[in-house]
XYZ file of N, CA, C and O in Angstrom:
764
model
N 99.994 -24.079 -86.326
C 98.693 -23.595 -86.104
C 98.780 -22.113 -85.832
O 99.709 -21.645 -85.192
N 97.846 -21.520 -86.313
C 97.847 -20.074 -86.173
C 97.217 -19.691 -84.853
O 96.556 -20.481 -84.190
N 97.430 -18.460 -84.485
C 96.928 -17.957 -83.222
C 95.424 -17.994 -83.171
O 94.834 -18.193 -82.117
N 94.757 -17.821 -84.304
C 93.295 -17.793 -84.333
C 92.729 -19.172 -84.130
O 91.690 -19.366 -83.498
N 93.397 -20.175 -84.645
C 92.849 -21.510 -84.507
C 93.076 -22.019 -83.093
O 92.269 -22.794 -82.583
N 94.172 -21.593 -82.471
C 94.418 -22.022 -81.089
C 93.316 -21.419 -80.204
O 92.766 -22.101 -79.326
N 93.036 -20.188 -80.440
C 91.987 -19.555 -79.643
C 90.636 -20.256 -79.876
O 89.852 -20.441 -78.954
N 90.431 -20.614 -81.126
C 89.188 -21.274 -81.457
C 89.118 -22.634 -80.761
O 88.083 -23.018 -80.214
N 90.220 -23.380 -80.772
C 90.269 -24.696 -80.137
C 90.108 -24.540 -78.622
O 89.447 -25.355 -77.970
N 90.693 -23.525 -78.073
C 90.568 -23.317 -76.636
C 89.113 -22.963 -76.291
O 88.581 -23.361 -75.264
N 88.517 -22.192 -77.175
C 87.131 -21.817 -76.927
C 86.238 -23.044 -77.022
O 85.313 -23.218 -76.219
N 86.531 -23.941 -77.964
C 85.741 -25.175 -78.103
C 85.957 -26.028 -76.865
O 84.999 -26.564 -76.308
N 87.198 -26.129 -76.436
C 87.488 -26.926 -75.247
C 86.763 -26.316 -74.046
O 86.214 -27.026 -73.202
N 86.771 -24.982 -73.977
C 86.107 -24.304 -72.870
C 84.605 -24.555 -72.932
O 83.942 -24.809 -71.907
N 84.048 -24.522 -74.130
C 82.604 -24.785 -74.289
C 82.269 -26.241 -73.948
O 81.223 -26.520 -73.364
N 83.170 -27.156 -74.312
C 82.931 -28.566 -73.974
C 82.942 -28.748 -72.467
O 82.132 -29.498 -71.910
N 83.879 -28.084 -71.784
C 83.921 -28.180 -70.314
C 82.634 -27.604 -69.717
O 82.035 -28.158 -68.808
N 82.240 -26.449 -70.253
C 81.006 -25.829 -69.754
C 79.800 -26.741 -70.024
O 78.901 -26.869 -69.188
N 79.819 -27.375 -71.198
C 78.747 -28.301 -71.564
C 78.718 -29.474 -70.588
O 77.648 -29.878 -70.116
N 79.897 -30.028 -70.273
C 79.974 -31.142 -69.323
C 79.506 -30.684 -67.941
O 78.800 -31.406 -67.230
N 79.902 -29.471 -67.545
C 79.462 -28.944 -66.260
C 77.946 -28.778 -66.252
O 77.269 -29.082 -65.263
N 77.417 -28.278 -67.380
C 75.962 -28.127 -67.483
C 75.259 -29.486 -67.430
O 74.199 -29.624 -66.813
N 75.858 -30.476 -68.089
C 75.276 -31.838 -68.047
C 75.294 -32.350 -66.610
O 74.308 -32.907 -66.127
N 76.439 -32.148 -65.920
C 76.532 -32.571 -64.513
C 75.503 -31.831 -63.661
O 74.823 -32.423 -62.809
N 75.411 -30.495 -63.897
C 74.430 -29.714 -63.146
C 73.014 -30.182 -63.477
O 72.138 -30.235 -62.616
N 72.779 -30.524 -64.755
C 71.469 -31.008 -65.180
C 71.125 -32.311 -64.465
O 70.003 -32.509 -64.025
N 72.136 -33.188 -64.367
C 71.910 -34.451 -63.646
C 71.612 -34.156 -62.177
O 70.750 -34.782 -61.563
N 72.326 -33.188 -61.635
C 72.082 -32.783 -60.255
C 70.677 -32.220 -60.090
O 69.999 -32.459 -59.099
N 70.258 -31.433 -61.110
C 68.899 -30.883 -61.081
C 67.850 -31.989 -61.165
O 66.812 -31.923 -60.511
N 68.116 -33.002 -61.997
C 67.180 -34.133 -62.083
C 67.046 -34.794 -60.723
O 65.946 -35.146 -60.278
N 68.168 -34.985 -60.025
C 68.142 -35.565 -58.677
C 67.359 -34.682 -57.723
O 66.569 -35.165 -56.899
N 67.597 -33.347 -57.872
C 66.857 -32.414 -57.020
C 65.370 -32.438 -57.343
O 64.532 -32.340 -56.450
N 65.045 -32.544 -58.635
C 63.632 -32.628 -59.023
C 62.982 -33.878 -58.442
O 61.841 -33.844 -57.975
N 63.715 -35.002 -58.454
C 63.187 -36.235 -57.863
C 62.982 -36.053 -56.356
O 61.975 -36.479 -55.794
N 63.973 -35.411 -55.701
C 63.830 -35.140 -54.278
C 62.645 -34.222 -54.024
O 61.883 -34.408 -53.076
N 62.479 -33.200 -54.885
C 61.363 -32.276 -54.750
C 60.034 -33.025 -54.904
O 59.102 -32.808 -54.127
N 59.945 -33.915 -55.914
C 58.737 -34.728 -56.082
C 58.481 -35.564 -54.840
O 57.350 -35.672 -54.366
N 59.565 -36.151 -54.309
C 59.445 -36.965 -53.097
C 58.969 -36.101 -51.922
O 58.102 -36.499 -51.151
N 59.531 -34.872 -51.833
C 59.106 -33.957 -50.770
C 57.647 -33.571 -50.929
O 56.908 -33.470 -49.952
N 57.218 -33.363 -52.166
C 55.816 -33.003 -52.411
C 54.889 -34.154 -52.009
O 53.832 -33.941 -51.426
N 55.319 -35.393 -52.337
C 54.531 -36.559 -51.918
C 54.489 -36.632 -50.397
O 53.438 -36.872 -49.801
N 55.662 -36.423 -49.766
C 55.719 -36.439 -48.311
C 54.855 -35.323 -47.730
O 54.164 -35.517 -46.730
N 54.902 -34.135 -48.377
C 54.095 -33.017 -47.903
C 52.611 -33.369 -47.987
O 51.838 -33.120 -47.058
N 52.188 -33.996 -49.084
C 50.791 -34.415 -49.227
C 50.424 -35.438 -48.155
O 49.347 -35.374 -47.560
N 51.352 -36.353 -47.896
C 51.116 -37.374 -46.858
C 51.021 -36.711 -45.485
O 50.135 -37.033 -44.687
N 51.924 -35.765 -45.224
C 51.903 -35.042 -43.947
C 50.606 -34.249 -43.826
O 49.986 -34.220 -42.765
N 50.161 -33.632 -44.910
C 48.909 -32.872 -44.881
C 47.728 -33.799 -44.582
O 46.846 -33.458 -43.802
N 47.731 -34.976 -45.191
C 46.666 -35.953 -44.925
C 46.697 -36.370 -43.459
O 45.648 -36.478 -42.810
N 47.894 -36.592 -42.931
C 48.016 -36.951 -41.516
C 47.534 -35.811 -40.615
O 46.857 -36.050 -39.613
N 47.858 -34.577 -40.981
C 47.390 -33.419 -40.215
C 45.862 -33.346 -40.223
O 45.241 -33.066 -39.194
N 45.263 -33.610 -41.382
C 43.800 -33.617 -41.473
C 43.213 -34.699 -40.577
O 42.198 -34.478 -39.903
N 43.832 -35.886 -40.559
C 43.365 -36.969 -39.689
C 43.485 -36.571 -38.228
O 42.587 -36.835 -37.427
N 44.614 -35.940 -37.868
C 44.814 -35.505 -36.483
C 43.745 -34.491 -36.091
O 43.169 -34.571 -34.998
N 43.442 -33.547 -36.986
C 42.403 -32.557 -36.706
C 41.053 -33.234 -36.494
O 40.311 -32.892 -35.569
N 40.739 -34.208 -37.343
C 39.474 -34.928 -37.209
C 39.434 -35.688 -35.881
O 38.407 -35.707 -35.189
N 40.537 -36.294 -35.511
C 40.597 -37.021 -34.235
C 40.458 -36.066 -33.049
O 39.824 -36.405 -32.039
N 41.042 -34.879 -33.166
C 40.902 -33.898 -32.099
C 39.452 -33.459 -31.945
O 38.960 -33.290 -30.829
N 38.746 -33.305 -33.071
C 37.321 -32.958 -33.014
C 36.540 -34.087 -32.347
O 35.692 -33.856 -31.478
N 36.824 -35.331 -32.741
C 36.161 -36.485 -32.130
C 36.449 -36.549 -30.640
O 35.567 -36.810 -29.830
N 37.712 -36.303 -30.281
C 38.097 -36.345 -28.872
C 37.329 -35.289 -28.082
O 36.837 -35.560 -26.988
N 37.205 -34.105 -28.646
C 36.453 -33.045 -27.971
C 34.987 -33.451 -27.815
O 34.376 -33.216 -26.761
N 34.434 -34.080 -28.851
C 33.048 -34.552 -28.778
C 32.904 -35.610 -27.692
O 31.964 -35.569 -26.885
N 33.837 -36.551 -27.650
C 33.781 -37.601 -26.629
C 33.926 -37.009 -25.226
O 33.242 -37.432 -24.297
N 34.795 -36.041 -25.074
C 34.950 -35.394 -23.767
C 33.648 -34.722 -23.347
O 33.227 -34.818 -22.200
N 33.009 -34.014 -24.307
C 31.753 -33.340 -24.006
C 30.678 -34.356 -23.627
O 29.973 -34.192 -22.629
N 30.586 -35.450 -24.405
C 29.596 -36.486 -24.102
C 29.886 -37.153 -22.762
O 28.970 -37.450 -21.991
N 31.165 -37.380 -22.475
C 31.541 -37.979 -21.200
C 31.142 -37.057 -20.053
O 30.604 -37.505 -19.038
N 31.393 -35.759 -20.229
C 31.020 -34.801 -19.197
C 29.507 -34.777 -19.003
O 29.018 -34.740 -17.869
N 28.756 -34.800 -20.112
C 27.289 -34.823 -20.023
C 26.807 -36.094 -19.336
O 25.887 -36.054 -18.517
N 27.429 -37.223 -19.680
C 27.058 -38.491 -19.063
C 27.365 -38.469 -17.571
O 26.550 -38.924 -16.763
N 28.519 -37.922 -17.205
C 28.873 -37.826 -15.785
C 27.876 -36.947 -15.041
O 27.448 -37.283 -13.929
N 27.485 -35.843 -15.675
C 26.513 -34.952 -15.049
C 25.157 -35.649 -14.900
O 24.515 -35.556 -13.852
N 24.741 -36.372 -15.934
C 23.468 -37.102 -15.870
C 23.521 -38.177 -14.785
O 22.536 -38.404 -14.075
N 24.661 -38.825 -14.661
C 24.825 -39.858 -13.641
C 24.689 -39.239 -12.248
O 24.028 -39.810 -11.373
N 25.285 -38.081 -12.049
C 25.176 -37.387 -10.764
C 23.727 -36.989 -10.500
O 23.242 -37.120 -9.377
N 23.038 -36.500 -11.527
C 21.630 -36.131 -11.362
C 20.790 -37.347 -11.014
O 19.892 -37.273 -10.173
N 21.087 -38.483 -11.658
C 20.365 -39.713 -11.364
C 20.601 -40.151 -9.925
O 19.671 -40.585 -9.243
N 21.840 -40.032 -9.453
C 22.131 -40.358 -8.048
C 21.318 -39.463 -7.119
O 20.755 -39.920 -6.132
N 21.266 -38.174 -7.464
C 20.523 -37.220 -6.640
C 19.030 -37.568 -6.632
O 18.394 -37.579 -5.577
N 18.494 -37.850 -7.811
C 17.072 -38.202 -7.911
C 16.798 -39.499 -7.157
O 15.800 -39.620 -6.444
N 17.687 -40.464 -7.306
C 17.522 -41.739 -6.614
C 17.536 -41.539 -5.106
O 16.726 -42.131 -4.374
N 18.451 -40.701 -4.625
C 18.517 -40.429 -3.189
C 17.236 -39.749 -2.716
O 16.694 -40.086 -1.654
N 16.733 -38.792 -3.508
C 15.478 -38.118 -3.157
C 14.315 -39.106 -3.138
O 13.460 -39.062 -2.256
N 14.290 -40.002 -4.131
C 13.223 -41.003 -4.206
C 13.240 -41.887 -2.961
O 12.209 -42.126 -2.350
N 14.442 -42.350 -2.594
C 14.554 -43.191 -1.400
C 14.165 -42.415 -0.149
O 13.541 -42.957 0.757
N 14.523 -41.129 -0.112
C 14.170 -40.284 1.028
C 12.650 -40.146 1.137
O 12.088 -40.193 2.222
N 11.992 -39.984 -0.024
C 10.543 -39.823 -0.023
C 9.800 -41.140 0.150
O 8.646 -41.147 0.552
N 10.442 -42.244 -0.187
C 9.798 -43.555 -0.110
C 9.355 -43.854 1.319
O 8.293 -44.405 1.525
N 10.158 -43.516 2.299
C 9.849 -43.822 3.694
C 8.478 -43.335 4.108
O 7.620 -44.115 4.521
N 8.187 -42.026 3.999
C 6.881 -41.527 4.431
C 5.715 -42.046 3.602
O 4.594 -42.058 4.073
N 5.979 -42.475 2.352
C 4.882 -42.922 1.492
C 4.444 -44.351 1.774
O 3.368 -44.755 1.372
N 5.284 -45.116 2.449
C 4.928 -46.508 2.715
C 3.898 -46.554 3.846
O 4.014 -45.841 4.846
N 2.899 -47.394 3.675
C 1.883 -47.526 4.704
C 1.324 -48.928 4.647
O 1.486 -49.654 3.668
N 0.652 -49.286 5.691
C 0.042 -50.604 5.773
C -1.307 -50.526 5.078
O -2.209 -49.808 5.522
N -1.421 -51.240 3.963
C -2.650 -51.153 3.183
C -3.671 -52.220 3.557
O -4.682 -52.359 2.902
N -3.445 -52.945 4.632
C -4.381 -54.016 4.994
C -5.756 -53.458 5.345
O -6.785 -54.066 5.034
N -5.814 -52.267 5.978
C -7.110 -51.666 6.306
C -7.842 -51.257 5.034
O -9.043 -51.490 4.913
N -7.096 -50.649 4.092
C -7.726 -50.241 2.840
C -8.212 -51.472 2.070
O -9.265 -51.453 1.453
N -7.409 -52.527 2.099
C -7.780 -53.753 1.397
C -9.053 -54.345 1.996
O -9.973 -54.730 1.276
N -9.111 -54.378 3.316
C -10.291 -54.923 3.991
C -11.523 -54.083 3.677
O -12.615 -54.626 3.422
N -11.376 -52.754 3.669
C -12.492 -51.876 3.352
C -12.944 -52.086 1.906
O -14.140 -52.156 1.629
N -11.995 -52.221 0.994
C -12.309 -52.463 -0.413
C -13.079 -53.768 -0.564
O -14.099 -53.826 -1.243
N -12.592 -54.822 0.094
C -13.251 -56.121 -0.018
C -14.662 -56.075 0.562
O -15.591 -56.654 -0.001
N -14.817 -55.342 1.694
C -16.133 -55.275 2.334
C -17.121 -54.481 1.477
O -18.248 -54.918 1.255
N -16.683 -53.322 0.987
C -17.585 -52.454 0.221
C -17.852 -52.997 -1.183
O -18.976 -52.948 -1.663
N -16.798 -53.448 -1.834
C -16.924 -53.874 -3.221
C -17.287 -55.341 -3.352
O -17.724 -55.772 -4.416
N -17.046 -56.115 -2.312
C -17.364 -57.533 -2.388
C -16.491 -58.273 -3.389
O -16.945 -59.215 -4.042
N -15.252 -57.844 -3.540
C -14.339 -58.482 -4.490
C -12.978 -58.646 -3.824
O -12.414 -57.702 -3.305
N -12.501 -59.884 -3.858
C -11.191 -60.185 -3.269
C -10.325 -60.830 -4.353
O -10.787 -61.666 -5.121
N -9.068 -60.415 -4.399
C -8.104 -60.983 -5.344
C -7.193 -61.923 -4.577
O -6.628 -61.550 -3.547
N -7.059 -63.137 -5.096
C -6.146 -64.109 -4.474
C -5.202 -64.651 -5.542
O -5.617 -64.938 -6.662
N -3.950 -64.815 -5.157
C -2.949 -65.404 -6.044
C -2.808 -66.872 -5.671
O -2.562 -67.202 -4.510
N -2.980 -67.761 -6.631
C -2.886 -69.189 -6.349
C -1.427 -69.635 -6.369
O -0.546 -68.884 -6.779
N -1.187 -70.864 -5.927
C 0.181 -71.386 -5.891
C 0.803 -71.460 -7.284
O 2.014 -71.302 -7.430
N -0.001 -71.716 -8.293
C 0.539 -71.804 -9.651
C 0.489 -70.451 -10.377
O 0.508 -70.392 -11.607
N 0.455 -69.352 -9.595
C 0.546 -67.982 -10.085
C -0.668 -67.546 -10.925
O -0.582 -66.618 -11.713
N -1.792 -68.221 -10.754
C -3.037 -67.772 -11.371
C -3.702 -66.804 -10.387
O -3.327 -66.738 -9.221
N -4.695 -66.071 -10.852
C -5.392 -65.131 -9.981
C -6.851 -65.554 -9.856
O -7.495 -65.895 -10.844
N -7.308 -65.562 -8.612
C -8.714 -65.883 -8.348
C -9.426 -64.606 -7.960
O -8.942 -63.846 -7.117
N -10.582 -64.391 -8.583
C -11.443 -63.266 -8.228
C -12.603 -63.848 -7.436
O -13.384 -64.647 -7.951
N -12.682 -63.477 -6.165
C -13.718 -63.997 -5.278
C -14.752 -62.893 -5.091
O -14.469 -61.852 -4.497
N -15.966 -63.138 -5.599
C -17.053 -62.158 -5.522
C -17.984 -62.522 -4.372
O -18.359 -63.682 -4.196
N -18.367 -61.489 -3.582
C -19.366 -61.633 -2.518
C -20.362 -60.490 -2.640
O -20.229 -59.654 -3.531
N -21.336 -60.452 -1.754
C -22.392 -59.427 -1.777
C -23.136 -59.460 -3.117
O -23.466 -58.433 -3.685
N -23.413 -60.663 -3.569
C -24.099 -60.817 -4.856
C -25.617 -60.928 -4.678
O -26.368 -60.659 -5.614
N -26.036 -61.330 -3.476
C -27.460 -61.546 -3.229
C -27.809 -60.997 -1.852
O -27.113 -61.288 -0.873
N -28.877 -60.220 -1.759
C -29.265 -59.691 -0.442
C -29.660 -60.813 0.528
O -29.488 -60.681 1.733
N -30.159 -61.928 0.009
C -30.545 -63.045 0.859
C -29.323 -63.729 1.473
O -29.403 -64.243 2.580
N -28.192 -63.758 0.751
C -26.982 -64.431 1.251
C -25.744 -63.624 0.824
O -25.077 -63.968 -0.142
N -25.418 -62.546 1.562
C -24.302 -61.689 1.162
C -22.940 -62.385 1.243
O -21.985 -61.960 0.596
N -22.841 -63.451 2.003
C -21.562 -64.164 2.134
C -21.365 -65.251 1.070
O -20.297 -65.862 1.004
N -22.383 -65.494 0.258
C -22.225 -66.470 -0.820
C -21.089 -66.016 -1.725
O -21.000 -64.855 -2.096
N -20.232 -66.954 -2.082
C -19.053 -66.623 -2.898
C -19.145 -67.277 -4.271
O -19.525 -68.430 -4.388
N -18.746 -66.501 -5.261
C -18.594 -67.013 -6.619
C -17.152 -66.699 -7.019
O -16.651 -65.594 -6.776
N -16.488 -67.687 -7.624
C -15.050 -67.544 -7.896
C -14.750 -67.852 -9.355
O -15.225 -68.854 -9.894
N -13.935 -66.986 -9.937
C -13.395 -67.268 -11.265
C -11.866 -67.186 -11.126
O -11.341 -66.227 -10.575
N -11.187 -68.235 -11.571
C -9.717 -68.266 -11.510
C -9.203 -68.172 -12.934
O -9.657 -68.901 -13.817
N -8.238 -67.261 -13.103
C -7.738 -66.980 -14.451
C -6.219 -66.987 -14.459
O -5.566 -66.793 -13.435
N -5.697 -67.202 -15.641
C -4.241 -67.179 -15.851
C -3.972 -66.321 -17.082
O -4.823 -66.201 -17.958
N -2.793 -65.749 -17.134
C -2.430 -64.924 -18.286
C -1.200 -65.542 -18.950
O -0.267 -65.971 -18.274
N -1.228 -65.611 -20.273
C -0.127 -66.220 -21.027
C 0.994 -65.217 -21.239
O 0.861 -64.029 -20.943
N 2.106 -65.689 -21.803
C 3.233 -64.807 -22.118
C 2.844 -63.769 -23.166
O 3.456 -62.716 -23.267
N 1.814 -64.049 -23.946
C 1.342 -63.105 -24.962
C 0.275 -62.169 -24.396
O -0.441 -61.509 -25.128
N 0.160 -62.133 -23.041
C -0.819 -61.288 -22.348
C -2.255 -61.621 -22.733
O -3.084 -60.734 -22.884
N -2.523 -62.888 -22.900
C -3.878 -63.345 -23.195
C -4.415 -64.082 -21.965
O -3.792 -65.002 -21.454
N -5.581 -63.651 -21.511
C -6.203 -64.257 -20.332
C -6.940 -65.533 -20.719
O -7.502 -65.623 -21.805
N -6.961 -66.491 -19.777
C -7.707 -67.744 -19.971
C -8.331 -68.122 -18.628
O -7.738 -67.904 -17.571
N -9.524 -68.692 -18.685
C -10.206 -69.132 -17.464
C -9.681 -70.510 -17.089
O -9.676 -71.433 -17.896
N -9.214 -70.625 -15.839
C -8.756 -71.913 -15.313
C -9.936 -72.662 -14.708
O -10.123 -73.852 -14.943
N -10.741 -71.929 -13.926
C -11.947 -72.536 -13.346
C -12.940 -71.435 -13.020
O -12.577 -70.270 -12.885
N -14.215 -71.850 -12.905
C -15.271 -70.911 -12.534
C -16.304 -71.679 -11.716
O -16.705 -72.787 -12.076
N -16.708 -71.087 -10.587
C -17.672 -71.751 -9.696
C -18.605 -70.707 -9.126
O -18.136 -69.783 -8.451
N -19.863 -70.764 -9.368
C -20.598 -71.689 -10.221
C -20.415 -71.324 -11.697
O -20.053 -70.197 -12.020
N -20.699 -72.278 -12.542
C -20.573 -72.044 -13.978
C -21.692 -71.098 -14.416
O -22.853 -71.294 -14.077
N -21.308 -70.057 -15.161
C -22.288 -69.129 -15.730
C -22.001 -69.006 -17.221
O -20.852 -69.124 -17.655
N -23.047 -68.743 -17.977
C -22.869 -68.634 -19.431
C -22.414 -67.228 -19.801
O -22.612 -66.285 -19.052
N -21.784 -67.125 -20.960
C -21.384 -65.826 -21.499
C -20.003 -65.362 -21.063
O -19.565 -64.276 -21.451
N -19.296 -66.165 -20.261
C -17.981 -65.744 -19.774
C -16.956 -65.748 -20.907
O -16.067 -64.887 -20.957
N -17.092 -66.674 -21.848
C -16.142 -66.738 -22.962
C -16.170 -65.430 -23.765
O -15.129 -64.903 -24.136
N -17.343 -64.885 -23.999
C -17.453 -63.616 -24.739
C -16.809 -62.477 -23.930
O -16.116 -61.619 -24.490
N -17.031 -62.487 -22.616
C -16.421 -61.462 -21.764
C -14.888 -61.582 -21.789
O -14.170 -60.576 -21.811
N -14.412 -62.816 -21.784
C -12.972 -63.068 -21.827
C -12.381 -62.586 -23.162
O -11.295 -61.987 -23.185
N -13.098 -62.830 -24.248
C -12.642 -62.344 -25.557
C -12.543 -60.818 -25.572
O -11.575 -60.251 -26.098
N -13.546 -60.146 -24.973
C -13.501 -58.683 -24.883
C -12.304 -58.220 -24.054
O -11.622 -57.257 -24.408
N -12.047 -58.904 -22.941
C -10.898 -58.557 -22.089
C -9.600 -58.679 -22.884
O -8.740 -57.798 -22.822
N -9.447 -59.753 -23.630
C -8.215 -59.954 -24.396
C -8.071 -58.950 -25.533
O -6.956 -58.607 -25.922
N -9.203 -58.450 -26.056
C -9.150 -57.440 -27.113
C -8.857 -56.051 -26.547
O -8.040 -55.317 -27.073
N -9.564 -55.683 -25.462
C -9.480 -54.308 -24.948
C -8.457 -54.138 -23.828
O -7.945 -53.043 -23.632
N -8.213 -55.200 -23.059
C -7.311 -55.087 -21.910
C -7.973 -54.382 -20.737
O -7.316 -54.056 -19.750
N -9.301 -54.159 -20.791
C -10.009 -53.441 -19.734
C -10.438 -54.436 -18.644
O -11.535 -54.995 -18.683
N -9.555 -54.621 -17.658
C -9.797 -55.602 -16.601
C -10.936 -55.156 -15.689
O -11.737 -55.970 -15.233
N -11.035 -53.879 -15.434
C -12.096 -53.351 -14.583
C -13.474 -53.657 -15.182
O -14.390 -54.105 -14.484
N -13.621 -53.417 -16.482
C -14.883 -53.702 -17.163
C -15.200 -55.202 -17.114
O -16.348 -55.590 -16.912
N -14.162 -56.031 -17.260
C -14.344 -57.483 -17.177
C -14.885 -57.870 -15.802
O -15.833 -58.662 -15.696
N -14.286 -57.327 -14.738
C -14.738 -57.646 -13.375
C -16.196 -57.250 -13.169
O -16.984 -58.006 -12.576
N -16.576 -56.066 -13.661
C -17.979 -55.612 -13.539
C -18.915 -56.571 -14.269
O -19.987 -56.926 -13.756
N -18.530 -56.975 -15.475
C -19.389 -57.847 -16.283
C -19.521 -59.233 -15.648
O -20.619 -59.812 -15.617
N -18.418 -59.779 -15.104
C -18.480 -61.095 -14.447
C -19.350 -60.995 -13.195
O -20.158 -61.876 -12.908
N -19.201 -59.906 -12.420
C -20.031 -59.702 -11.233
C -21.518 -59.708 -11.625
O -22.347 -60.338 -10.962
N -21.821 -59.035 -12.724
C -23.204 -58.986 -13.196
C -23.704 -60.384 -13.546
O -24.841 -60.745 -13.207
N -22.870 -61.196 -14.202
C -23.270 -62.578 -14.556
C -23.524 -63.397 -13.279
O -24.498 -64.151 -13.205
N -22.610 -63.255 -12.284
C -22.799 -63.996 -11.027
C -24.065 -63.517 -10.299
O -24.801 -64.327 -9.724
N -24.360 -62.211 -10.318
C -25.574 -61.689 -9.678
C -26.825 -62.271 -10.334
O -27.790 -62.653 -9.657
N -26.810 -62.337 -11.670
C -27.937 -62.929 -12.404
C -28.134 -64.374 -11.999
O -29.259 -64.842 -11.773
N -27.025 -65.104 -11.889
C -27.076 -66.517 -11.506
C -27.660 -66.665 -10.096
O -28.551 -67.509 -9.860
N -27.167 -65.866 -9.159
C -27.647 -65.939 -7.769
C -29.140 -65.579 -7.678
O -29.892 -66.204 -6.918
N -29.561 -64.591 -8.436
C -30.985 -64.194 -8.434
C -31.840 -65.316 -9.012
O -32.933 -65.598 -8.493
N -31.350 -65.989 -10.051
C -32.124 -67.087 -10.657
C -32.221 -68.270 -9.700
O -33.279 -68.921 -9.617
N -31.154 -68.543 -8.965
C -31.158 -69.677 -8.016
C -32.089 -69.360 -6.834
O -32.798 -70.243 -6.346
N -32.105 -68.104 -6.384
C -32.922 -67.706 -5.242
C -34.399 -67.700 -5.609
O -35.267 -67.847 -4.732
N -34.747 -67.519 -6.863
C -36.149 -67.416 -7.271
C -36.842 -68.727 -7.387
O -36.634 -69.768 -7.153
């Protein structure tokens, strides 16, 4: 073999070694690329976790603020409650005198029956007999509808008055109208 062919063969052998080294390096690069892809996936996962942590920190701050506001409101409520109880003492009074005056002047007494109905006892209906009493006893349903349990003496037109009461809820107007019916009845009996 001539000197030129030996050099050529050595160069080919050298190129083959370099080629094998490049193939090995290429395989190493493929492994590194896979690791890089894995790192990028991990980085994306870590970024998502960081975003979740940030969102949780915002929520935590909101909850802390709301908790602080609630605690402050609770303290204010305690203060208001204490003030209310402090003021309650002087405001309490015996209303029996006022009740007696109301009954005497207005001629109307409210009584609660044993079965939780309410009786309206009307007096001062007739100048001839101011102590004559007329009574209507009523009950209210769970639907806030009034019903007459009894009436003494019986007077006409009470059903219409009761219907108006159930429509309007104006109890004061009902009492005035019933008083008027009882006065008419007493005047007719006296005549």
